[in-house]
Coordinates of C-alpha atoms and ligand atoms in Angstrom, one line a residue:
M1 CA 0.0 0.0 0.0
G2 CA 1.6 3.3 -1.1
A3 CA 1.3 6.4 0.9
N4 CA -0.6 8.6 -1.6
Y5 CA -1.7 10.9 1.1
D6 CA -0.1 12.5 4.1
V7 CA -3.3 12.1 6.1
I8 CA -6.6 10.2 5.8
V9 CA -9.5 11.4 7.9
I10 CA -12.1 8.8 8.6
G11 CA -15.4 10.7 8.7
S12 CA -16.5 14.1 7.5
G13 CA -18.3 15.2 10.7
H14 CA -17.4 18.9 11.2
N15 CA -14.5 17.9 13.5
G16 CA -13.1 15.6 10.8
L17 CA -13.3 18.5 8.3
V18 CA -11.8 21.0 10.8
C19 CA -8.9 18.6 11.4
G20 CA -8.4 18.0 7.7
S21 CA -8.6 21.7 6.8
Y22 CA -6.0 22.8 9.3
L23 CA -3.7 20.0 8.1
A24 CA -4.3 21.0 4.4
R25 CA -3.5 24.6 5.3
A26 CA -0.2 23.4 6.8
G27 CA 0.7 21.9 3.4
L28 CA -0.3 18.2 4.0
R29 CA -2.1 16.2 1.3
V30 CA -5.4 15.3 3.0
L31 CA -8.2 12.9 2.0
V32 CA -11.5 12.7 4.0
L33 CA -13.6 9.5 3.6
E34 CA -17.2 9.6 4.6
R35 CA -19.5 6.6 4.9
R36 CA -22.8 8.6 4.2
P37 CA -23.7 10.1 0.8
V38 CA -23.6 13.6 2.5
I39 CA -20.8 15.2 4.4
G40 CA -21.1 16.9 7.9
G41 CA -22.0 14.0 10.3
A42 CA -24.5 15.5 12.8
A43 CA -24.1 19.0 11.3
V44 CA -25.9 18.5 8.0
T45 CA -28.8 20.1 6.1
E46 CA -31.0 17.5 4.3
E47 CA -34.3 17.4 2.5
F48 CA -36.5 15.3 4.8
T49 CA -39.7 15.7 2.7
P50 CA -40.1 17.1 -0.8
G51 CA -39.4 20.9 -0.8
F52 CA -38.4 21.1 2.9
R53 CA -34.8 21.0 4.2
A54 CA -33.8 20.9 7.8
S55 CA -30.8 20.9 10.1
R56 CA -31.6 17.2 10.4
F57 CA -29.7 16.6 13.6
S58 CA -27.9 19.6 15.4
Y59 CA -30.0 22.7 14.8
V60 CA -28.5 25.8 16.6
M61 CA -25.0 27.2 16.7
S62 CA -23.2 28.6 19.7
L63 CA -20.2 26.6 20.4
L64 CA -18.3 26.8 17.1
H65 CA -15.2 28.6 18.2
P66 CA -14.5 32.1 16.9
R67 CA -10.8 31.2 16.5
I68 CA -11.8 28.4 14.1
I69 CA -14.2 30.6 12.2
R70 CA -11.3 33.1 11.8
D71 CA -8.5 30.7 11.0
L72 CA -10.5 28.8 8.4
E73 CA -12.1 32.0 7.0
L74 CA -15.5 30.5 7.3
R75 CA -17.4 33.7 6.8
A76 CA -15.6 34.2 3.5
M77 CA -16.6 30.6 2.7
G78 CA -20.3 31.4 3.1
L79 CA -21.0 30.9 6.8
E80 CA -23.7 33.3 8.0
V81 CA -25.2 33.1 11.5
L82 CA -28.6 34.6 12.3
P83 CA -29.2 35.5 16.0
A84 CA -31.7 33.5 18.0
N85 CA -31.1 34.9 21.4
D86 CA -34.6 35.5 23.0
L87 CA -35.5 32.2 24.6
F88 CA -39.3 31.9 25.2
C89 CA -40.4 29.3 27.8
P90 CA -44.2 28.7 27.9
L91 CA -45.2 27.5 31.4
G92 CA -48.7 26.2 30.6
G93 CA -51.9 28.3 30.3
D94 CA -51.1 31.9 29.7
D95 CA -47.9 32.0 31.7
Y96 CA -44.4 32.2 30.3
I97 CA -40.9 33.4 31.0
V98 CA -38.3 34.9 28.6
F99 CA -34.6 34.3 29.2
S100 CA -32.2 36.4 27.2
D101 CA -28.5 37.4 27.1
D102 CA -29.5 40.8 28.5
V103 CA -29.1 40.5 32.2
R104 CA -31.5 43.4 33.0
R105 CA -34.3 42.0 30.9
T106 CA -33.8 38.5 32.4
Q107 CA -33.9 40.1 35.9
A108 CA -37.2 41.8 35.1
E109 CA -38.6 38.4 34.0
F110 CA -37.3 36.6 37.1
A111 CA -38.8 39.3 39.3
R112 CA -42.3 38.2 38.2
F113 CA -41.6 34.9 40.0
S114 CA -39.2 36.0 42.8
K115 CA -37.8 39.4 43.7
R116 CA -35.0 37.7 45.5
D117 CA -34.1 35.6 42.5
A118 CA -34.0 38.7 40.3
E119 CA -31.6 40.3 42.7
A120 CA -29.4 37.2 42.8
Y121 CA -29.2 36.8 39.0
P122 CA -26.5 39.3 38.1
A123 CA -24.1 37.7 40.7
F124 CA -25.0 34.2 39.5
A125 CA -24.5 35.2 35.8
R126 CA -21.0 36.6 36.8
E127 CA -20.2 33.5 38.7
L128 CA -21.2 31.1 35.9
E129 CA -19.4 33.2 33.4
A130 CA -16.2 33.2 35.5
S131 CA -16.3 29.4 35.6
A132 CA -17.1 29.2 31.9
A133 CA -14.1 31.5 31.2
L134 CA -11.9 29.1 33.1
V135 CA -13.3 26.1 31.2
R136 CA -12.8 28.0 27.9
R137 CA -9.1 28.4 28.7
L138 CA -8.9 24.6 28.9
L139 CA -10.7 23.9 25.7
F140 CA -7.6 24.3 23.5
E141 CA -5.4 22.3 26.0
T142 CA -4.3 18.8 25.1
P143 CA -5.2 16.7 28.1
V144 CA -2.2 15.5 30.0
D145 CA -1.5 12.1 31.4
P146 CA 0.0 12.7 34.8
V147 CA 0.4 9.0 35.8
R148 CA 2.4 7.9 32.8
R149 CA 6.1 8.0 33.5
S150 CA 7.9 9.9 30.8
W151 CA 9.8 13.1 30.5
R152 CA 7.2 14.4 28.0
N153 CA 4.3 13.8 30.3
F154 CA 6.1 15.3 33.2
R155 CA 6.9 18.4 31.2
D156 CA 3.4 18.8 29.7
T157 CA 1.7 18.3 33.2
A158 CA 4.0 20.9 34.8
S159 CA 3.5 23.3 32.0
L160 CA -0.3 23.0 32.2
L161 CA -0.3 23.6 36.0
W162 CA 2.1 26.5 35.6
R163 CA 0.0 28.2 32.9
H164 CA -3.2 27.9 35.0
R165 CA -1.6 28.6 38.4
R166 CA -3.8 31.7 39.0
I167 CA -7.0 29.6 39.1
G168 CA -7.1 30.0 42.9
D169 CA -10.5 29.6 44.5
R170 CA -12.2 29.3 41.2
A171 CA -11.1 25.6 41.2
Y172 CA -13.5 24.9 44.1
R173 CA -16.4 26.5 42.2
L174 CA -15.5 24.2 39.2
V175 CA -15.6 21.2 41.5
D176 CA -19.1 22.3 42.5
L177 CA -20.2 22.5 38.9
L178 CA -18.6 19.1 38.1
G179 CA -20.0 17.3 41.1
Q180 CA -23.3 18.8 42.0
S181 CA -26.7 18.3 40.4
A182 CA -28.1 21.2 38.5
Y183 CA -30.9 21.4 41.1
D184 CA -28.5 21.7 44.1
Y185 CA -26.3 24.1 42.3
L186 CA -29.2 26.4 41.3
S187 CA -30.9 26.1 44.7
A188 CA -27.9 27.7 46.3
W189 CA -28.9 30.8 44.3
F190 CA -32.6 30.8 43.6
E191 CA -35.9 29.9 45.3
S192 CA -38.4 30.0 42.4
D193 CA -39.1 26.6 40.7
V194 CA -39.7 28.4 37.4
V195 CA -36.4 30.3 37.6
K196 CA -34.5 27.1 38.5
S197 CA -36.2 25.1 35.7
V198 CA -35.3 27.7 33.0
L199 CA -31.6 27.1 33.8
A200 CA -31.8 23.4 34.7
Y201 CA -33.4 22.7 31.3
Y202 CA -29.9 23.0 29.8
A203 CA -28.7 20.2 32.1
S204 CA -31.2 17.8 30.5
I205 CA -30.1 18.3 26.9
G206 CA -28.5 15.3 25.4
T207 CA -27.8 13.6 28.8
F208 CA -29.3 10.5 30.3
A209 CA -30.0 12.4 33.6
G210 CA -32.5 14.6 35.3
P211 CA -31.8 18.0 37.0
R212 CA -31.4 16.2 40.3
S213 CA -28.7 13.8 39.0
P214 CA -25.2 14.5 40.4
G215 CA -22.9 16.1 37.8
T216 CA -25.5 17.8 35.8
A217 CA -24.6 21.3 36.9
Y218 CA -21.6 21.0 34.4
V219 CA -23.9 20.3 31.5
I220 CA -25.6 23.8 32.1
M221 CA -22.2 25.3 31.6
H222 CA -21.3 23.2 28.6
H223 CA -24.4 24.8 26.9
V224 CA -23.7 28.4 27.8
M225 CA -19.9 28.5 27.2
G226 CA -20.1 29.3 23.5
E227 CA -18.7 32.6 22.4
H228 CA -21.0 33.4 19.5
Q229 CA -22.0 37.0 19.9
G230 CA -20.2 37.3 23.1
A231 CA -20.6 34.7 25.8
G232 CA -23.4 32.2 25.6
G233 CA -25.3 33.4 22.4
W234 CA -27.1 31.0 20.1
G235 CA -27.9 31.4 16.4
F236 CA -29.4 29.8 13.3
V237 CA -27.1 29.2 10.4
R238 CA -28.5 30.4 7.1
G239 CA -29.1 27.3 5.0
G240 CA -29.0 25.1 8.1
M241 CA -26.2 23.5 10.1
G242 CA -24.9 21.8 7.0
E243 CA -23.5 25.2 5.9
I244 CA -21.1 25.0 8.8
S245 CA -19.7 21.7 7.5
A246 CA -19.9 22.9 3.8
S247 CA -17.9 26.1 4.6
I248 CA -15.2 24.1 6.5
A249 CA -15.0 21.7 3.5
R250 CA -14.7 24.7 1.1
S251 CA -11.9 26.1 3.3
G252 CA -10.0 22.8 3.2
A253 CA -10.6 22.4 -0.6
R254 CA -8.9 25.7 -1.2
H255 CA -5.7 24.0 0.2
G256 CA -6.2 20.8 -1.7
M257 CA -8.2 18.7 0.8
Q258 CA -10.2 16.0 -1.0
V259 CA -13.4 14.6 0.3
I260 CA -15.1 11.3 -0.9
A261 CA -18.6 10.6 0.3
G262 CA -20.2 7.2 0.2
A263 CA -16.9 5.6 1.2
P264 CA -17.3 3.7 4.5
V265 CA -14.0 2.7 6.0
A266 CA -14.0 -1.0 7.1
E267 CA -10.6 -1.2 8.6
V268 CA -7.5 0.8 9.6
V269 CA -4.6 -1.0 8.0
I270 CA -1.7 -1.4 10.4
R271 CA 1.8 -2.8 9.6
D272 CA 4.5 -3.3 12.2
G273 CA 2.4 -1.4 14.8
R274 CA 1.9 1.6 12.6
A275 CA -1.2 2.9 10.7
V276 CA -0.4 3.0 7.0
G277 CA -3.9 3.6 5.5
V278 CA -7.4 2.3 5.4
R279 CA -9.5 -0.3 3.6
C280 CA -13.0 0.7 2.6
A281 CA -16.0 -1.6 2.7
D282 CA -16.0 -1.9 -1.1
G283 CA -12.4 -3.1 -1.0
R284 CA -10.7 0.2 -2.1
E285 CA -7.5 0.9 -0.2
F286 CA -5.9 4.3 0.5
G287 CA -2.4 4.7 1.9
A288 CA -1.2 7.5 4.2
R289 CA 1.4 8.3 6.8
V290 CA -1.3 9.3 9.3
V291 CA -4.9 8.2 9.9
A292 CA -7.2 10.4 12.0
S293 CA -10.5 9.1 13.1
N294 CA -13.6 11.3 13.3
A295 CA -15.7 8.2 13.9
T296 CA -16.5 7.9 17.6
A297 CA -13.9 6.2 19.9
K298 CA -16.2 3.1 20.3
T299 CA -16.3 2.8 16.5
L300 CA -12.6 3.3 16.1
F301 CA -11.3 1.0 18.8
R302 CA -14.0 -1.6 18.6
R303 CA -14.7 -1.8 14.9
L304 CA -12.0 -0.3 12.8
V305 CA -8.9 -1.4 14.5
A306 CA -8.2 -5.2 15.1
A307 CA -8.1 -5.9 18.8
E308 CA -4.6 -7.5 18.5
H309 CA -3.2 -4.0 18.1
L310 CA -4.7 -2.6 21.3
P311 CA -4.0 -3.2 25.0
P312 CA -6.9 -5.1 26.6
E313 CA -7.2 -2.5 29.3
L314 CA -8.0 0.2 26.7
L315 CA -10.7 -2.0 25.2
T316 CA -12.3 -2.5 28.7
E317 CA -12.2 1.3 29.2
I318 CA -13.8 1.9 25.8
D319 CA -16.5 -0.6 26.5
R320 CA -17.2 1.2 29.8
F321 CA -17.4 4.7 28.1
R322 CA -21.1 5.6 28.6
T323 CA -23.0 6.4 25.5
T324 CA -26.6 5.7 26.7
S325 CA -28.7 8.2 24.9
T326 CA -32.3 9.3 25.3
A327 CA -32.4 12.3 22.9
F328 CA -34.9 12.6 20.1
K329 CA -35.3 14.9 17.2
L330 CA -38.6 15.8 15.4
N331 CA -38.2 17.5 12.0
I332 CA -41.6 19.0 10.9
A333 CA -42.8 20.5 7.7
A334 CA -45.8 22.7 8.4
E335 CA -48.2 25.2 7.0
R336 CA -47.5 27.6 10.0
P337 CA -45.2 27.8 13.0
P338 CA -46.6 27.1 16.5
H339 CA -48.6 30.0 17.9
Y340 CA -48.1 29.8 21.6
R341 CA -51.1 30.5 23.8
A342 CA -48.9 32.4 26.2
F343 CA -47.0 34.5 23.7
D344 CA -47.9 38.2 23.4
P345 CA -45.4 40.3 21.3
A346 CA -46.6 43.4 23.2
K347 CA -45.4 41.9 26.5
T348 CA -42.2 40.2 25.3
G349 CA -41.0 42.9 22.9
F350 CA -40.2 40.6 20.0
A351 CA -42.4 39.5 17.1
Y352 CA -42.2 35.7 17.3
P353 CA -40.4 33.2 19.6
S354 CA -38.3 31.2 17.1
Y355 CA -36.3 29.6 20.0
V356 CA -38.4 27.9 22.7
H357 CA -37.8 25.6 25.7
I358 CA -40.8 23.5 26.9
G359 CA -39.9 22.1 30.3
P360 CA -42.0 23.9 32.8
G361 CA -40.7 23.1 36.3
I362 CA -38.0 21.0 37.9
D363 CA -40.5 18.1 38.6
Y364 CA -41.5 18.2 34.9
L365 CA -37.9 17.7 33.8
E366 CA -37.2 15.1 36.5
R367 CA -40.3 13.1 35.8
A368 CA -39.4 13.1 32.1
F369 CA -36.1 11.5 33.1
D370 CA -37.8 9.1 35.6
D371 CA -39.8 7.5 32.8
A372 CA -36.6 6.9 30.8
K373 CA -34.7 5.6 33.9
Y374 CA -37.3 2.8 34.1
G375 CA -37.1 2.1 30.3
S376 CA -40.1 4.0 28.9
Y377 CA -40.2 7.2 26.8
S378 CA -41.3 10.3 28.7
A379 CA -45.0 10.6 29.1
R380 CA -44.5 14.4 29.0
P381 CA -41.2 15.0 27.1
F382 CA -39.3 18.3 27.4
M383 CA -38.6 19.9 24.1
T384 CA -36.9 22.7 22.2
P385 CA -39.0 23.6 19.2
V386 CA -37.2 26.1 17.0
V387 CA -38.5 27.7 13.7
P388 CA -35.5 28.7 11.6
T389 CA -37.8 29.6 8.6
V390 CA -38.9 32.7 10.5
V391 CA -35.4 34.2 9.7
D392 CA -34.2 31.9 6.9
D393 CA -36.1 31.6 3.6
T394 CA -33.8 28.9 2.1
L395 CA -35.3 25.9 3.9
A396 CA -39.0 25.7 2.9
P397 CA -41.3 26.8 0.1
P398 CA -42.6 30.4 0.5
G399 CA -45.1 30.8 3.4
K400 CA -44.4 27.3 4.8
H401 CA -42.2 26.4 7.7
V402 CA -39.7 23.9 9.1
I403 CA -39.9 23.3 12.9
N404 CA -37.0 21.4 14.6
A405 CA -38.0 20.0 17.9
F406 CA -35.2 18.4 19.9
G407 CA -35.9 16.8 23.3
G408 CA -35.9 13.9 25.7
H409 CA -36.3 11.4 26.9
A410 CA -36.6 8.5 24.5
P411 CA -34.3 5.6 25.7
Y412 CA -32.2 3.7 23.2
T413 CA -33.8 0.5 24.5
L414 CA -37.4 0.3 25.6
K415 CA -38.3 -2.0 28.4
D416 CA -41.5 -3.1 26.7
G417 CA -41.7 -3.4 23.0
S418 CA -39.6 -2.0 20.2
W419 CA -39.2 1.5 18.7
A420 CA -40.8 0.2 15.4
D421 CA -44.1 -0.1 17.3
A422 CA -43.6 2.7 19.8
K423 CA -42.5 5.5 17.5
P424 CA -46.0 6.5 16.2
R425 CA -47.3 6.6 19.8
F426 CA -44.3 8.6 21.0
T427 CA -44.6 11.1 18.1
R428 CA -48.2 11.7 19.2
V429 CA -47.1 12.2 22.8
A430 CA -44.6 14.8 21.6
L431 CA -47.1 16.6 19.4
D432 CA -49.6 16.7 22.2
V433 CA -47.1 18.6 24.4
L434 CA -46.6 21.1 21.5
D435 CA -50.4 21.3 21.0
D436 CA -51.0 22.0 24.7
M437 CA -48.7 25.0 24.5
A438 CA -49.6 26.0 20.9
P439 CA -53.2 24.9 20.4
G440 CA -54.0 23.5 16.9
F441 CA -50.4 23.4 15.8
S442 CA -50.3 19.8 14.7
A443 CA -53.4 20.2 12.4
G444 CA -51.1 22.2 10.1
I445 CA -48.4 19.6 9.8
I446 CA -47.6 18.6 6.2
D447 CA -45.1 15.8 7.0
L448 CA -42.6 14.9 9.8
E449 CA -39.6 12.8 10.6
M450 CA -39.1 11.4 14.2
L451 CA -35.6 10.4 15.0
V452 CA -35.0 8.3 18.2
P453 CA -31.6 7.0 19.4
P454 CA -31.5 3.8 17.2
D455 CA -32.1 6.1 14.2
L456 CA -29.3 8.4 15.2
E457 CA -27.0 5.4 15.7
Q458 CA -27.9 3.9 12.3
I459 CA -27.9 7.2 10.2
V460 CA -25.0 9.2 11.8
G461 CA -23.1 6.3 13.3
L462 CA -23.4 7.5 16.9
P463 CA -23.1 4.5 19.3
Q464 CA -26.5 4.2 21.0
G465 CA -27.4 7.5 19.4
H466 CA -25.5 9.6 21.9
I467 CA -25.5 13.2 20.5
F468 CA -22.1 14.1 22.2
H469 CA -20.4 10.7 21.3
G470 CA -20.5 10.0 25.1
E471 CA -21.8 11.5 28.4
L472 CA -20.3 14.8 29.5
S473 CA -19.7 13.7 33.1
L474 CA -16.6 14.2 35.3
D475 CA -15.4 10.7 34.7
Q476 CA -15.6 11.1 30.9
L477 CA -14.0 14.6 30.6
F478 CA -10.5 15.9 29.9
L479 CA -7.8 13.3 30.8
Q480 CA -10.4 10.6 30.8
R481 CA -12.1 11.3 27.5
P482 CA -12.5 8.8 25.9
A483 CA -10.2 6.8 28.3
P484 CA -7.1 7.3 30.4
H485 CA -3.8 7.4 28.4
V486 CA -5.6 8.1 25.0
A487 CA -7.0 11.6 25.9
D488 CA -4.2 13.4 24.0
Y489 CA -5.8 12.6 20.6
R490 CA -3.1 9.9 20.1
T491 CA -3.7 6.1 20.2
P492 CA -1.5 3.1 21.1
V493 CA -1.0 2.7 17.3
R494 CA 1.7 4.9 15.9
G495 CA 0.3 7.3 13.3
L496 CA -3.3 6.8 14.3
Y497 CA -5.1 9.8 15.9
Q498 CA -8.6 10.7 17.2
C499 CA -10.4 13.9 16.1
A500 CA -14.0 13.4 17.2
S501 CA -16.3 14.6 19.9
S502 CA -15.4 11.5 22.0
S503 CA -12.2 13.4 22.7
H504 CA -11.7 16.6 24.7
P505 CA -13.6 18.9 25.1
G506 CA -16.5 16.8 23.9
G507 CA -19.7 17.2 21.9
G508 CA -21.4 20.1 20.3
V509 CA -20.5 21.8 17.0
S510 CA -17.4 23.5 18.4
G511 CA -14.7 22.2 16.0
I512 CA -12.3 22.1 18.9
P513 CA -11.5 18.3 19.0
G514 CA -10.7 18.6 15.3
H515 CA -8.5 21.7 15.8
N516 CA -6.6 20.1 18.8
A517 CA -6.0 16.8 17.0
A518 CA -4.6 18.7 13.9
R519 CA -2.2 20.5 16.2
E520 CA -1.0 17.2 17.8
I521 CA -0.5 15.6 14.4
L522 CA 1.6 18.6 13.3
R523 CA 3.6 18.4 16.5
D524 CA 4.4 14.7 15.7
W525 CA 4.7 15.2 12.0
R526 CA 8.5 15.4 11.7
R527 CA 8.9 12.1 13.5
L528 CA 6.1 10.4 11.5
R529 CA 7.5 11.2 8.0
Ligands
LIG601 C1 -30.1 15.2 17.2 C2 -28.8 16.0 17.5 C3 -29.0 17.3 17.9 C4 -27.9 18.1 18.3 N1 -28.1 19.5 18.5 C5 -27.0 20.3 18.6 C6 -27.1 21.7 18.5 O1 -28.2 22.2 18.3 N2 -25.9 22.4 18.7 C7 -24.7 21.8 18.9 O2 -23.7 22.6 19.0 N3 -24.6 20.5 18.9 C8 -25.7 19.7 18.8 N4 -25.5 18.3 18.7 C9 -24.2 17.7 18.9 C10 -23.3 17.9 17.7 O3 -24.0 17.8 16.5 C11 -22.2 16.8 17.7 O4 -21.6 16.7 19.0 C12 -21.2 17.1 16.6 O5 -21.8 17.4 15.4 C13 -20.3 15.9 16.5 O6 -19.3 16.2 15.5 P1 -18.1 15.2 15.2 O7 -17.4 15.8 13.9 O8 -17.3 15.0 16.3 O9 -18.8 13.8 14.8 P2 -20.0 13.4 13.9 O10 -20.8 14.6 13.5 O11 -20.7 12.3 14.6 O12 -19.3 12.9 12.6 C14 -18.6 11.6 12.5 C15 -18.6 11.2 11.1 O13 -17.9 10.0 10.9 C16 -18.6 9.3 9.9 N5 -18.1 7.9 10.0 C17 -18.3 7.0 11.1 N6 -17.7 5.8 10.8 C18 -17.2 5.9 9.6 C19 -16.5 5.0 8.8 N7 -16.3 3.7 9.2 N8 -16.1 5.4 7.6 C20 -16.3 6.7 7.1 N9 -17.0 7.6 7.9 C21 -17.4 7.2 9.1 C22 -20.0 9.5 10.2 O14 -20.9 9.1 9.2 C23 -20.0 11.0 10.5 O15 -20.2 11.7 9.3 C24 -26.6 17.5 18.3 C25 -26.4 16.2 17.9 C26 -27.5 15.4 17.5 C27 -27.3 14.0 17.1

């Protein structure tokens, strides 16, 4: 097998494309191989019913790092982000609360439920932002391996500690976030159940946990640490999330990066302990000096690399890496967007709530998890319905709308029965929740697609359908993501690297695992040639 390329990237998720683009910019010959007919992994725009296109999986942008947008010149490559910052939360009946990035407006909203909570909010926002700022500083770090005895690990660990030596008391606050439940963390600040649930909602997104589960406080922060439009802002991408992946691919193509879709890799070819290329399912072989995997760690270590090349302890760790998922996604083509009973533009000050959280109350969120904990889908799921077509006319025929509703919980495995039978019932349950808040909405549905974890596993290749490639809990972060001794994007196989969300700093459309992996490959490049 000749080395026709410097680097082969397995998978064209946005992280694979980011990794490949940085390497192509550095002058390497890069080939990206994607198993699906479309590129982008979980950041794609696809037609799900004739005439209607949707951000089929991920649907809002916040975490894509400004450094990556700048380095890869993504705006010049066509990336356009449309703000979606006013979060409307219907509470049932005529009641609602608006959460925005404007602290004073949010205070005024909180004051309707608790004057004390309104007063506490600015200090809370500062506290959360200070912790988020600290975590942001770690995003671009390569996790160290403090227990492995080598000069390099000693040097890297000492350097990390030295560079972050001024953390001080903030380290204790970070331990609170990493260890506490969202509910306990928020209860130290707020008294109103509504206020707590507005913030605890973030802790439920994509996790197999409820707001009272230990460790979920961190998940709140993971969702607000993006830097789009300053800290914590969210936005729609014109043309859907696929435009993020497309703009990264265009950026790489300018520097010679090639992408082949419809080319599932069956095996990483290893000779004398070194990755020398890949073999595709159709028998095609491609040689390279380096192979980088954007497929999840479970896929890479359990399916693409023969076990004989890996230490048994690593395989045990990878098997233990938790990917249990309960997230679902509903893509709806409709005559009209949901008209929420509780929404009144005169009161909220904006024309339409295109970004909505339905999860009224801590108990609502916790009960939704309880159902999943015992193997059923939530009788009353929480949900984020967004309507990008209010600001983006490229996704649906004129006058019609696309609604993306992401939510939980829909366990990968149902205790009773199968998803083939349960899906229509669960779809009705989810639509009933929407109709309760926006009466008559479902009567205007033209078509829809319900995706539950087995669908996400089968279509995107996410083990058990986990949207972040694995839970974002203390034991699966930083130097343990995806497993001890392989958190630095390297693997036990020389020339084989990881560039997916199952590596630090985890899931979300951030591009950071891809960026960091490219940096480590370039660091090693001279020795790999
Ligand atoms: C339903 C859903 C909603 C989400 N919502 C949001 C959101 O709104 N905002 C946000 O920031 N994040 C969101 N996320 C999370 C985010 O989309 C993911 O964390 C992120 O896109 C993962 O990117 P990645 O490049 O690491 O991996 P992936 O996107 O999973 O890409 C991996 C790629 O590798 C390919 N691949 C796998 N095996 C092979 C093989 N053998 N050969 C060739 N190719 C292979 C796959 O087909 C895939 O294209 C959501 C995710 C899902 C599923």
